[in-house]
Coordinates of C-alpha atoms and ligand atoms in Angstrom, one line a residue:
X1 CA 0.0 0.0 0.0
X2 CA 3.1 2.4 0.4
X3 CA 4.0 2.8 -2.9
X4 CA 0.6 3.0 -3.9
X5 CA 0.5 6.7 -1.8
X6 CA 3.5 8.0 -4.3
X7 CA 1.2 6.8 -7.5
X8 CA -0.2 9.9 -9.7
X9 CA -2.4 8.8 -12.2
X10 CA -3.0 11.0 -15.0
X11 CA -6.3 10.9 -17.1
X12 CA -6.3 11.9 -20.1
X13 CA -9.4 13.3 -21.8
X14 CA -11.8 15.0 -19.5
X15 CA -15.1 14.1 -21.3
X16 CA -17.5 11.4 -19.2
X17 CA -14.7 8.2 -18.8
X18 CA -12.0 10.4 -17.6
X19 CA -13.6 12.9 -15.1
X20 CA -16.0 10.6 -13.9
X21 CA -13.8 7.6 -13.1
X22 CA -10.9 10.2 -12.1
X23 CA -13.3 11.4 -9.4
X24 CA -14.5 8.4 -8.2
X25 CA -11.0 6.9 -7.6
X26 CA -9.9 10.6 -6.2
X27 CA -12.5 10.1 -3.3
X28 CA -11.4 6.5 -2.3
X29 CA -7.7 7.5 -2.6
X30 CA -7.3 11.0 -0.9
X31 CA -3.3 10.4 -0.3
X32 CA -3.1 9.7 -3.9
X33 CA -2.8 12.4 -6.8
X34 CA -5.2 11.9 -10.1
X35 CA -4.9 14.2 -12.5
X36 CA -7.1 15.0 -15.5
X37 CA -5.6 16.4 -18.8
X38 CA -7.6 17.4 -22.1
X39 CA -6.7 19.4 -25.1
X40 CA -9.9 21.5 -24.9
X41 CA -9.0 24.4 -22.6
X42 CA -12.6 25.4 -22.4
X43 CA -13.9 22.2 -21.6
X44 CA -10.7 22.4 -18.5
X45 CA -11.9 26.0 -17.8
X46 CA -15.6 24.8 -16.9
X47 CA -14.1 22.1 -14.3
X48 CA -12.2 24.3 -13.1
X49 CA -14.7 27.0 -12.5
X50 CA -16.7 25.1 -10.3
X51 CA -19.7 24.8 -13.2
X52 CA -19.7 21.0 -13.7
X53 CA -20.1 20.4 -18.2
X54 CA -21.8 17.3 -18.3
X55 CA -25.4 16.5 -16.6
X56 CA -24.2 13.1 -14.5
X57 CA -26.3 12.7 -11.1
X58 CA -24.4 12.9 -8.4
X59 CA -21.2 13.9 -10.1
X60 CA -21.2 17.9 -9.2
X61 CA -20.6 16.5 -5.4
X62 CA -18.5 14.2 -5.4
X63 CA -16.0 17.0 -7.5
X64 CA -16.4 19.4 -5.3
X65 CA -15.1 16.9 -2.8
X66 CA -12.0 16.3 -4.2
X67 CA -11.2 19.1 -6.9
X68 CA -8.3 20.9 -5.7
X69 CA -7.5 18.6 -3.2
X70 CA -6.2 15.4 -4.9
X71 CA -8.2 15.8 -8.1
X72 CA -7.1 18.4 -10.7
X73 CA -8.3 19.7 -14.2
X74 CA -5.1 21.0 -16.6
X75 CA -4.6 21.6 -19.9
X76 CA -1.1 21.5 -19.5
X77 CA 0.7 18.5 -20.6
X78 CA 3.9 18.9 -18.9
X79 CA 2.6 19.6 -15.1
X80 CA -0.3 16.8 -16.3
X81 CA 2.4 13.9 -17.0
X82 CA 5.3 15.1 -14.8
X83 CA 6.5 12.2 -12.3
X84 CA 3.0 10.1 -13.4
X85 CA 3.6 6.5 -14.1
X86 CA -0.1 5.5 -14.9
X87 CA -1.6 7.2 -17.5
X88 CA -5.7 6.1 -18.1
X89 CA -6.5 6.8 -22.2
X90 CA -10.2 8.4 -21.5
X91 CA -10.4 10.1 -24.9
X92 CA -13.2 9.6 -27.6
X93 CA -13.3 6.8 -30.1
X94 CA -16.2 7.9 -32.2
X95 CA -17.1 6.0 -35.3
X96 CA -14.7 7.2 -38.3
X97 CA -16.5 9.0 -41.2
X98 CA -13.9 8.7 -44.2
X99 CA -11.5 6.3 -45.6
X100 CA -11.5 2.9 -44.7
X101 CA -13.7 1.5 -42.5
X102 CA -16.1 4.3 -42.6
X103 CA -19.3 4.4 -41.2
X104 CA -18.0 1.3 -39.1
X105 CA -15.0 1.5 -37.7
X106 CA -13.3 3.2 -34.8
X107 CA -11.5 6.2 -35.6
X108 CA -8.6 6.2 -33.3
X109 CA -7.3 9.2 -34.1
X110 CA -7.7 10.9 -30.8
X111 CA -5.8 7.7 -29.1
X112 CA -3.3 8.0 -31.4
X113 CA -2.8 11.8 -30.7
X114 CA -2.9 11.5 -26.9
X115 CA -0.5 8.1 -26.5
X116 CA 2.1 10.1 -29.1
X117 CA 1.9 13.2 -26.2
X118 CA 3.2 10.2 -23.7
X119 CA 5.7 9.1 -25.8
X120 CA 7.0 12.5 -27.1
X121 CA 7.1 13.5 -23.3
X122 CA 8.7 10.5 -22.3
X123 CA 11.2 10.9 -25.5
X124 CA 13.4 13.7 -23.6
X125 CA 13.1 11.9 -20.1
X126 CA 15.2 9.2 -18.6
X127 CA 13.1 6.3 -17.2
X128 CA 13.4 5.6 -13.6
X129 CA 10.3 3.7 -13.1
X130 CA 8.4 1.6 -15.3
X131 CA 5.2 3.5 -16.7
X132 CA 1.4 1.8 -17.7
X133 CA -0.7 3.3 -20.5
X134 CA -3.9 2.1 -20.1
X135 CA -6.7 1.6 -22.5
X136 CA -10.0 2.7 -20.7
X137 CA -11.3 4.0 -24.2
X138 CA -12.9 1.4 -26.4
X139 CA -10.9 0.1 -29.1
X140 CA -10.7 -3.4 -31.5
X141 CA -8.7 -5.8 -29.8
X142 CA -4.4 -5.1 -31.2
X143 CA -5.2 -1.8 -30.5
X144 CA -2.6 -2.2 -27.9
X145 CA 0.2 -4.0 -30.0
X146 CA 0.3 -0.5 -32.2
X147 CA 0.2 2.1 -29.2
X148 CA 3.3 -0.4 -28.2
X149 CA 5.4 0.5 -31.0
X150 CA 4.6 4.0 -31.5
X151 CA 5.8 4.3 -27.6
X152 CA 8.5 2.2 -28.6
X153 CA 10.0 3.9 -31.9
X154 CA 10.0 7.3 -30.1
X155 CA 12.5 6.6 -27.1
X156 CA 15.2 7.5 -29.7
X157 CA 17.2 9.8 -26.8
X158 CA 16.8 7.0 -23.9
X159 CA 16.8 3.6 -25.4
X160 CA 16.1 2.0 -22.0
X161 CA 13.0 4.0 -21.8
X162 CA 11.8 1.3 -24.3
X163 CA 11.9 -1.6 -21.2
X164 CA 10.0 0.8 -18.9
X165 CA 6.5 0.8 -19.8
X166 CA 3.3 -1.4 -20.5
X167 CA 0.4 -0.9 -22.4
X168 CA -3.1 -2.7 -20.5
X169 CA -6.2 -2.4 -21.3
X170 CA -8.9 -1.8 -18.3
X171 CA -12.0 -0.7 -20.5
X172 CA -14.7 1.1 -18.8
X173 CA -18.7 -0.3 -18.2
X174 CA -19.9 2.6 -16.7
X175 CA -23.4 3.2 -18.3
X176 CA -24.5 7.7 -18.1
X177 CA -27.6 8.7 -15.7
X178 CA -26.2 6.1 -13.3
X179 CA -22.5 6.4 -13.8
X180 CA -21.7 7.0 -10.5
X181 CA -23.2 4.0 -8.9
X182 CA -21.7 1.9 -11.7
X183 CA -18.3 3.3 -10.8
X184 CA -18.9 2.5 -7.0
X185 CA -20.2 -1.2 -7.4
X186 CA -19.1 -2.3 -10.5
X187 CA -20.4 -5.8 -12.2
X188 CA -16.9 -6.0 -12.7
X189 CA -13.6 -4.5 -13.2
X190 CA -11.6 -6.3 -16.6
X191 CA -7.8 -5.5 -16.4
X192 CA -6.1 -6.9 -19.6
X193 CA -2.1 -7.3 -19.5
X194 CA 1.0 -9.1 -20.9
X195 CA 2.5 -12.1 -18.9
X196 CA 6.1 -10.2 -18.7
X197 CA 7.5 -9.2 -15.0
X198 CA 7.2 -5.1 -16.1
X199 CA 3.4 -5.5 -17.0
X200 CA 2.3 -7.8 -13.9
X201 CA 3.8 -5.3 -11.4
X202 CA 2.1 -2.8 -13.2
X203 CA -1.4 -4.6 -13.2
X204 CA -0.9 -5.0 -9.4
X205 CA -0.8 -1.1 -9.3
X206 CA -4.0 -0.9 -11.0
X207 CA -5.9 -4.3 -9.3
X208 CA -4.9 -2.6 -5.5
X209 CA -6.2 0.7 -7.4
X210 CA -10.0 -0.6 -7.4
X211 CA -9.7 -3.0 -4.8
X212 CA -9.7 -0.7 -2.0
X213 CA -13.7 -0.3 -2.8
X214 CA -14.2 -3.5 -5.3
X215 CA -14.3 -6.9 -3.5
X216 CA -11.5 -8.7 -5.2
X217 CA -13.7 -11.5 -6.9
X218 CA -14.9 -9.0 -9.0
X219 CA -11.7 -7.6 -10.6
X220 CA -10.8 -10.2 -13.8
X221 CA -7.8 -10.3 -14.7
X222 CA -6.9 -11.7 -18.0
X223 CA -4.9 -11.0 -21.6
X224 CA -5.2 -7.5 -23.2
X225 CA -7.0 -9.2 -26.0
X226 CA -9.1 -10.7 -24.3
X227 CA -10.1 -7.2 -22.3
X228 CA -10.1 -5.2 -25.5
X229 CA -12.4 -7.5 -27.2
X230 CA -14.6 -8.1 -24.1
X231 CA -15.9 -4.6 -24.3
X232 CA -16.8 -4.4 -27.8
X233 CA -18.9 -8.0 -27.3
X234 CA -20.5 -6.6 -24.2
X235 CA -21.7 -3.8 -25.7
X236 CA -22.7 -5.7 -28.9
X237 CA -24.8 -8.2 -26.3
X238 CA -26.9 -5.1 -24.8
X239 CA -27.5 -4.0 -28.3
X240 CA -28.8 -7.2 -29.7
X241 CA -31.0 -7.9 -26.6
X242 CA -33.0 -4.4 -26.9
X243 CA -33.5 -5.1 -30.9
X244 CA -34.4 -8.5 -29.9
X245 CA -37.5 -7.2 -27.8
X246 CA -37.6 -4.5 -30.5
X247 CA -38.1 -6.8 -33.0
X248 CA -41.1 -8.2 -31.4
X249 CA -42.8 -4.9 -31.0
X250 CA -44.5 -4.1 -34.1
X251 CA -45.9 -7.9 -33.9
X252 CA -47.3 -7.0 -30.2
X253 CA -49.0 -3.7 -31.8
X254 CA -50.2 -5.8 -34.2
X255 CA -52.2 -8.5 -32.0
X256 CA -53.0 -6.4 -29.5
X257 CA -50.3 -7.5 -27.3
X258 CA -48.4 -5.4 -25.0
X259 CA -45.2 -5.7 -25.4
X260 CA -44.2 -5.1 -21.8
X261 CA -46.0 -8.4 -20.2
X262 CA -44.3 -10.2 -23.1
X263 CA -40.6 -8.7 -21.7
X264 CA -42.0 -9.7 -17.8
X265 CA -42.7 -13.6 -19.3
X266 CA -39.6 -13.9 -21.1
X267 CA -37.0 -11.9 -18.2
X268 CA -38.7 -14.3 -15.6
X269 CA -36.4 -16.9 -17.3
X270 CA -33.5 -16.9 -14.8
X271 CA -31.5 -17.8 -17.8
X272 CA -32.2 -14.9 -20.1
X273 CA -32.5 -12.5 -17.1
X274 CA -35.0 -8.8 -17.0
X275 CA -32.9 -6.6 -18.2
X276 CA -32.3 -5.0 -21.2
X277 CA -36.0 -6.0 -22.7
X278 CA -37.7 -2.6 -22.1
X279 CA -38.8 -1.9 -25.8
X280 CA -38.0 1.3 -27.1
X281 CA -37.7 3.8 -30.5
X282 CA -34.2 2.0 -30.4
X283 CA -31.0 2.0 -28.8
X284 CA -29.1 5.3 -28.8
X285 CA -25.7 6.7 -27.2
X286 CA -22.5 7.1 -28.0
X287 CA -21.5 3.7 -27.5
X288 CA -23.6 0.8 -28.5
X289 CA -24.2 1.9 -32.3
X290 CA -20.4 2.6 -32.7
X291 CA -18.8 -0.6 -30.9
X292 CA -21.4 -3.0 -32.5
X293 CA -20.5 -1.4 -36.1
X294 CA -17.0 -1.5 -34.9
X295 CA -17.1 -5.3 -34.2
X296 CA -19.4 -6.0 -37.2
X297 CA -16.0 -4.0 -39.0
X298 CA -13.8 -6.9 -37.2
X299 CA -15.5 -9.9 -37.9
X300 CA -15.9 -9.0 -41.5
X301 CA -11.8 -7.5 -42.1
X302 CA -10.9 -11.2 -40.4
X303 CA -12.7 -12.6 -42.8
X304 CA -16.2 -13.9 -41.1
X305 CA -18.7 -12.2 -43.7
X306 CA -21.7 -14.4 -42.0
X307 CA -20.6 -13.4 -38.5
X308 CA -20.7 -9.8 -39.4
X309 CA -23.6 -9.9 -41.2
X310 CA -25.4 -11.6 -37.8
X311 CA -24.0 -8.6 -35.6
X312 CA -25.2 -6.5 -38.6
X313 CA -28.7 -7.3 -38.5
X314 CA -29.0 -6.1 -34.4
X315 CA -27.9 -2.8 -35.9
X316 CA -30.5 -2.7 -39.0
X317 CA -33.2 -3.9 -36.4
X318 CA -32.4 -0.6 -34.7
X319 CA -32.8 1.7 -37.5
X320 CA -35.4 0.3 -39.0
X321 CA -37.3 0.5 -35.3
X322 CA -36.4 4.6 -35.9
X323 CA -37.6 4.9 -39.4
X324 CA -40.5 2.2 -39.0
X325 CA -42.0 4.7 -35.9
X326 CA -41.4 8.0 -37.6
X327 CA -42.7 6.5 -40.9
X328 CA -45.7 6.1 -39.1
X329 CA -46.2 9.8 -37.3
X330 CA -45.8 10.9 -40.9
X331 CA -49.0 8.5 -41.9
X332 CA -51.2 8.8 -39.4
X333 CA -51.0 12.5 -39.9
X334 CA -52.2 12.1 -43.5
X335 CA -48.3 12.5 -44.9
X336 CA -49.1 16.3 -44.3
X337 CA -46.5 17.6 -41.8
X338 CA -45.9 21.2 -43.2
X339 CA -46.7 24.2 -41.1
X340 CA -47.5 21.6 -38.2
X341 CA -46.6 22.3 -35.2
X342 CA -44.8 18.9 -33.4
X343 CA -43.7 18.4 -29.7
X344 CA -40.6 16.2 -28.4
X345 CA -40.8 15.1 -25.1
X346 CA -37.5 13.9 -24.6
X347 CA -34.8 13.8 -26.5
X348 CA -31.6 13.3 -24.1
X349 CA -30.5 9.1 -25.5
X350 CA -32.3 8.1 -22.2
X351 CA -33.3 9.4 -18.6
X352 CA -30.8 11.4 -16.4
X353 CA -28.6 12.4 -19.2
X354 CA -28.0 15.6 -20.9
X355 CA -26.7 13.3 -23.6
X356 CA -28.2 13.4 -27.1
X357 CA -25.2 11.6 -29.0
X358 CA -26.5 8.9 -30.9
X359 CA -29.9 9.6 -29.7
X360 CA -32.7 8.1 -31.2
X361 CA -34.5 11.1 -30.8
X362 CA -32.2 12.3 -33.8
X363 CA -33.5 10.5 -36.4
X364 CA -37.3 11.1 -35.5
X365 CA -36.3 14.7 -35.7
X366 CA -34.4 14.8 -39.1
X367 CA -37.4 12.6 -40.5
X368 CA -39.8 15.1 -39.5
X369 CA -38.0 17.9 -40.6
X370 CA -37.8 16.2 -43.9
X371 CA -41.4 16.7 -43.7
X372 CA -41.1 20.4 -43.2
X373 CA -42.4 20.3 -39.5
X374 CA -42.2 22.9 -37.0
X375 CA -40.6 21.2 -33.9
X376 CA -41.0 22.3 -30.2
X377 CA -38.9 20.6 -27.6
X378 CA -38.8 19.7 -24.4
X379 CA -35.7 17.8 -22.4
X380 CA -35.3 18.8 -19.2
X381 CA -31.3 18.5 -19.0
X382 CA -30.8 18.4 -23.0
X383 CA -29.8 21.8 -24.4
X384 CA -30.2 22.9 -28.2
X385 CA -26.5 23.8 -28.8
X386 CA -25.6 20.4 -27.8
X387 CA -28.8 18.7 -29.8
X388 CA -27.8 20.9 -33.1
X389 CA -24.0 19.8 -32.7
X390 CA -24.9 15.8 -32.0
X391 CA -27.2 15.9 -35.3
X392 CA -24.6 17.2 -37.6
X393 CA -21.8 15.0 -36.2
X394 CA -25.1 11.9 -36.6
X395 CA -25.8 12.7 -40.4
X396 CA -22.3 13.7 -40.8
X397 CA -22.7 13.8 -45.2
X398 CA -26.4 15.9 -44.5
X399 CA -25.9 19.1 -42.9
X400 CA -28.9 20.6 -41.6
X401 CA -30.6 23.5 -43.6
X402 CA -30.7 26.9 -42.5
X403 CA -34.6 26.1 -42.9
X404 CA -34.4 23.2 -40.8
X405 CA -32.6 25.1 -38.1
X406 CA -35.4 27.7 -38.0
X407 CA -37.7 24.7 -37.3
X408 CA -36.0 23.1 -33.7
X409 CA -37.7 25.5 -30.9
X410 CA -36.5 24.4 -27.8
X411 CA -39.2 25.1 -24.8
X412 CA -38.4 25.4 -20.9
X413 CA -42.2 23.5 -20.0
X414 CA -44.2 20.4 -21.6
X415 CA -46.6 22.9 -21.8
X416 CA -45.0 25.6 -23.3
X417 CA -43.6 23.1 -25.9
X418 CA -47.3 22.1 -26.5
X419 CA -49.2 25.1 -27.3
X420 CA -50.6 25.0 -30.6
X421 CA -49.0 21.3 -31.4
X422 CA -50.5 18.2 -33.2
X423 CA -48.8 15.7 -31.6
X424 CA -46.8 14.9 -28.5
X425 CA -43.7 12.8 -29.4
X426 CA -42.8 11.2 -26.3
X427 CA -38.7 10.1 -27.0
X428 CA -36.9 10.1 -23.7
X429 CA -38.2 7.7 -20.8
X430 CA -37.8 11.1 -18.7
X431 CA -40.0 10.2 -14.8
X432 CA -41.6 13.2 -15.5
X433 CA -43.1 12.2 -18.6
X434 CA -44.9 9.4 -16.5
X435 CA -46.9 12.2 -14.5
X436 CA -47.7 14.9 -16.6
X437 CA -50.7 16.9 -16.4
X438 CA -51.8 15.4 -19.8
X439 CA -55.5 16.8 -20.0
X440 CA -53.5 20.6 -19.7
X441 CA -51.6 19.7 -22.4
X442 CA -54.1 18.3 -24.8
X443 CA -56.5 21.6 -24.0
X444 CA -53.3 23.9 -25.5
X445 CA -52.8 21.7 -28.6
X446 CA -54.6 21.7 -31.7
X447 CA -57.2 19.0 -32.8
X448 CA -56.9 16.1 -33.4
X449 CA -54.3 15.5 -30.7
X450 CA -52.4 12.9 -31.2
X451 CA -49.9 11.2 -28.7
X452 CA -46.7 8.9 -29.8
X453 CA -45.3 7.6 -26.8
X454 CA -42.4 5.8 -27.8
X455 CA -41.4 4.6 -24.6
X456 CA -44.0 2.9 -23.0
X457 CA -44.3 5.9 -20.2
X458 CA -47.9 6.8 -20.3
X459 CA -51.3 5.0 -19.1
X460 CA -52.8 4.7 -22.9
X461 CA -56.4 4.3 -21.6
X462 CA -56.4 8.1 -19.4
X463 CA -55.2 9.4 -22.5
X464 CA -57.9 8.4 -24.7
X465 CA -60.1 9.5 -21.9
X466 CA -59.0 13.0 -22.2
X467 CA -59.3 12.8 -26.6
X468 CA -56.1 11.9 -27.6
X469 CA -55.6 9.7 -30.3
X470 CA -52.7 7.4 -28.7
X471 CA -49.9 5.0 -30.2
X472 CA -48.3 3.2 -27.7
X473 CA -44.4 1.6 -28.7
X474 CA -45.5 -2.1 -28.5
X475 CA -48.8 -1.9 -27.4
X476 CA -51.3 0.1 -29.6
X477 CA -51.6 1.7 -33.0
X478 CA -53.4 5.0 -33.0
X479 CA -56.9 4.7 -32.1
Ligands
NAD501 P1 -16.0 12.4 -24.4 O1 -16.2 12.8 -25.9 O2 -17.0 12.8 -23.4 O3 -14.6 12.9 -23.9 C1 -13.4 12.7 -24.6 C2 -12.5 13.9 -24.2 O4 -11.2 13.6 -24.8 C3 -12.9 15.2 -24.8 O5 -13.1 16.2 -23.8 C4 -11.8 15.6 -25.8 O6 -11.5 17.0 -25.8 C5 -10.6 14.8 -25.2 N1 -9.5 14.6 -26.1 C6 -9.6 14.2 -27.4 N2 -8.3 14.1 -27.9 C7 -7.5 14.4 -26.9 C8 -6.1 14.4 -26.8 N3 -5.3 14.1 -27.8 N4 -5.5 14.7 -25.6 C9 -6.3 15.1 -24.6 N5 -7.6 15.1 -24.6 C10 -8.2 14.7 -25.8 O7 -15.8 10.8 -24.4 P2 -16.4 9.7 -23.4 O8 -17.9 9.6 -23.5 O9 -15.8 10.0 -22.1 O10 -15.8 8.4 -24.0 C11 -14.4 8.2 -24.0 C12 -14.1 6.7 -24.4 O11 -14.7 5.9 -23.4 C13 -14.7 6.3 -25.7 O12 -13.9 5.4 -26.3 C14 -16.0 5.6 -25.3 O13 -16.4 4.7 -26.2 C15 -15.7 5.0 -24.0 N6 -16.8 4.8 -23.0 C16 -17.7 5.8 -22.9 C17 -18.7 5.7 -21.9 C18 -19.8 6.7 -21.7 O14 -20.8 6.4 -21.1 N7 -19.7 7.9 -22.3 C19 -18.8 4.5 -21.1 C20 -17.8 3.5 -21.3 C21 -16.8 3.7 -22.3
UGA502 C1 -23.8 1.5 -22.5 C2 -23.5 0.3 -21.7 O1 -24.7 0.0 -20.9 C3 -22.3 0.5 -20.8 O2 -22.0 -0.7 -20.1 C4 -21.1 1.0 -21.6 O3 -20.1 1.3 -20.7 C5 -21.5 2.2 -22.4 O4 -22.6 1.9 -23.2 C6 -20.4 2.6 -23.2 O5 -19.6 1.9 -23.7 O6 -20.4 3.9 -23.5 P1 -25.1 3.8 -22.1 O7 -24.9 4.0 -23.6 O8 -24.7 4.9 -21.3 O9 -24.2 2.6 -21.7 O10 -26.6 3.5 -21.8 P2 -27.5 2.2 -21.7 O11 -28.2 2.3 -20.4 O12 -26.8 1.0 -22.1 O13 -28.6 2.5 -22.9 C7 -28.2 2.6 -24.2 C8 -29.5 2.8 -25.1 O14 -30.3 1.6 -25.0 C9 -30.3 3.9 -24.6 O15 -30.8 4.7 -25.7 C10 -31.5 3.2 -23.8 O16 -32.7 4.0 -23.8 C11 -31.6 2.0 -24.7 N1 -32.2 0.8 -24.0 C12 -31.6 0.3 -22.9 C13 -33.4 0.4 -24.4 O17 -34.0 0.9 -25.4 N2 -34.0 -0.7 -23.7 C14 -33.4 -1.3 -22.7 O18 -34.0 -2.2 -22.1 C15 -32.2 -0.8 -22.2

């Protein structure tokens, strides 16, 4: 445990990986320094200015408990990465949109960039001790055999330096809107390393790391293959099991089925489990879409067409879950959506998130603008600036139109973002949304009022009580 207490770790990238796990070891390890480096000195400014940049319950505390103390914010590489010797890779790995492999695979640009700033630092340093870079960003299992080498072929000045450092991979499974509690009792903890001496010392470090508040069962330890690939099949297994009960919603709508009981029947299966079986308007995020695309890019560049065609097929169920519900707002509203005034309830990727990357909530939108709609929305964490910046990095090759842009109204109430509306669009599984005062809403909309709740949040039968016409995601058509 004593050399533990001379350990910094450095993080680098200050997005939701870094500055949440960064905080959450920085609280269990007050003697201990963690530092948390990004290139974005506005996005370092807001840390440091007390005004916490992402919307993470729970997070804005458990800062302020450490920030200053043994938890710090920089921009600057040098004081970031001076006398560290564990350095966490916590920067983005979106999907790449040229070249090769686009639309599929990772673009690992930004771990490229960041693992080059260790190694150029390291270039004009002799090595005392041996160093660890660590993967927590996802990436396609090798990943680590080429940030080896471009570690390796920089130590020009210091040839030793090249027998003083690791590369592991620890990825993270830390899921927004309940991050924290993820971080605190994790499922489990994946550390993937070489079998050398240097890397086992090194993966010691980081096992006594989490196991001062993870019982020790739960921390695998295993080959950085192995941990490199785990993440990218976990996150392909949550995706396939929401298109699974996806797939099945449309045939509950269809038979009168509700789609819900269906989930309870098959979950109570202790070998299937409950969760991940709520059906929804499809699975959104930065992460599922671009790690199953990325491992439907894997199986097919090793040369398994039918095994990437099978991972394929969980991501076309997902789009065509998008297009298949906003096909249907367009029909039901007698393919007649200009000058119509639309509201989004919701378009954060899910609850307790100001997150709208990936967001289902996207597509809908871009559909209906298509369809020349005027759209009025309501999140209550999401805010435009970041909704306009996540749908042009979405549809990167279809900008939006200055016409489109002058139709996305963003509301502060559900009732604001009502008045005058055809249709409530209910997107994001917000708690709120469960409890609005619907009858208020439907007396400031126009007529017929229509409500598309496309998570399975409202009680369908009040609503038709009050004179909405009501679709219900896997359990009614609009009546
Ligand atoms: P993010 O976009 O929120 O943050 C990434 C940060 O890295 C940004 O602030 C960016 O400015 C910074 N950055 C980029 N290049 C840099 C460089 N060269 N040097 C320093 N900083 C740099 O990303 P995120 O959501 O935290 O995700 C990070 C990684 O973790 C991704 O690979 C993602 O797939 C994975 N992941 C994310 C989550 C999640 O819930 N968001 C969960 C598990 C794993
Ligand atoms: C997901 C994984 O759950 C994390 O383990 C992983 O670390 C993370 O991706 C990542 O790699 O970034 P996250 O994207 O934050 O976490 O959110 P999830 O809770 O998994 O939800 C993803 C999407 O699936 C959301 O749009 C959600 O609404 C949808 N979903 C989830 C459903 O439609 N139905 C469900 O039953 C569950």
């Amino acid at each position: 445990m004593e050399e533990e207490k001379k350990t910094k770790f450095v993080f680098i990238g200050a997005g939701w990986v870094g500055s949440l796990t960064s905080a959450v070891l920085a609280s269990h390890w007050p003697e201990n320094e963690f530092h948390v480096f990004d290139i974005s000195t506005s996005i370092i400014d807001r840390w440091n200015s007390g005004q916490v940049p992402i919307y993470e319950p729970g997070l804005e505390e458990l800062v302020k408990k450490s920030i200053g103390k043994n938890l710090f914010f920089t921009a600057n590489k040098d004081i970031a990465f001076k006398n560290a010797t564990v350095f966490f890779i916590c920067v983005n790995t979106p999907t790449k949109v040229k070249g090769k492999g686009k639309g599929e695979v990772h673009d690992l640009k930004f771990v490229e960039a960041c693992t080059s700033a260790v190694a150029d630092y390291f270039a004009n340093v002799e090595m005392k001790d041996t160093i660890a870079i660590v993967e927590k960003s996802t990436v396609g299992p090798r990943t680590s055999c080429f940030l080896k080498s471009l570690f390796s072929e920089r130590q020009v000045k210091y040839k030793e330096n090249k027998n003083k450092f690791c590369v592991m991979s620890n990825p993270e499974f830390l899921a927004e809107g309940v991050a924290i509690r993820d971080l605190e009792h994790p499922d489990r903890i994946i550390i993937g390393s070489d079998a050398d001496v240097r890397s086992k010392l090194m993966l010691d470090k980081i096992v006594t790391l989490y196991s001062r508040f993870v019982p020790r069962e739960k921390i695998i330890t295993t080959s950085t293959f192995t941990a490199e690939l785990s993440k990218l099949a976990s996150n392909a297994f949550l995706a396939q099991r929401v298109s699974s009960i996806n797939s099945l919603s449309p045939i509950c709508e269809k038979l009168g089925i509700d789609v819900s009981n269906l989930s309870t029947c098959i979950g109570s299966d202790s070998r299937i489990g409950n969760k991940y079986l709520s059906a929804s308007i499809g699975f959104g995020g930065s992460c599922l879409e671009k790690d199953l695309l990325a491992l439907v890019y894997l199986a097919r560049s090793l040369g398994f067409e039918e095994v990437a065609d099978y991972w394929k097929a969980v991501y076309n169920i997902n789009a065509y879950q998008k297009r298949r519900i906003s096909d249907m707002i367009v029909q039901e509203m007698l393919n007649s959506l200009s000058f119509k005034k639309l509201t989004l309830l919701g378009v954060a990727f899910k609850k307790n998130t100001s997150d709208c990357r990936g967001s289902a909530a996207l597509t809908v939108a871009r559909d209906l603008l298509e369809e020349s709609a005027h759209l009025q929305i309501y999140d209550p964490k999401a805010t435009k600036d970041h909704f306009l910046r996540e749908m042009q990095a979405y549809f990167p090759e279809e900008p939006l139109t200055e016409e489109m842009t002058k139709h996305i109204e963003f509301m502060s109430s559900p009732l604001l973002a009502a008045k005058d509306s055809s249709a409530l669009i209910i997107l994001t599984e917000w708690d709120e949304f469960r409890s609005l005062d619907y009858a208020s809403l439907f007396e400031q909309m126009s007529k017929p009022a229509f409500v598309f709740d496309c998570r399975g949040v409202t009680d369908q039968e009040q609503l038709k009580t009050i004179g909405f016409k009501v679709y219900k995601l896997g359990v009614c058509l609009p009546q």
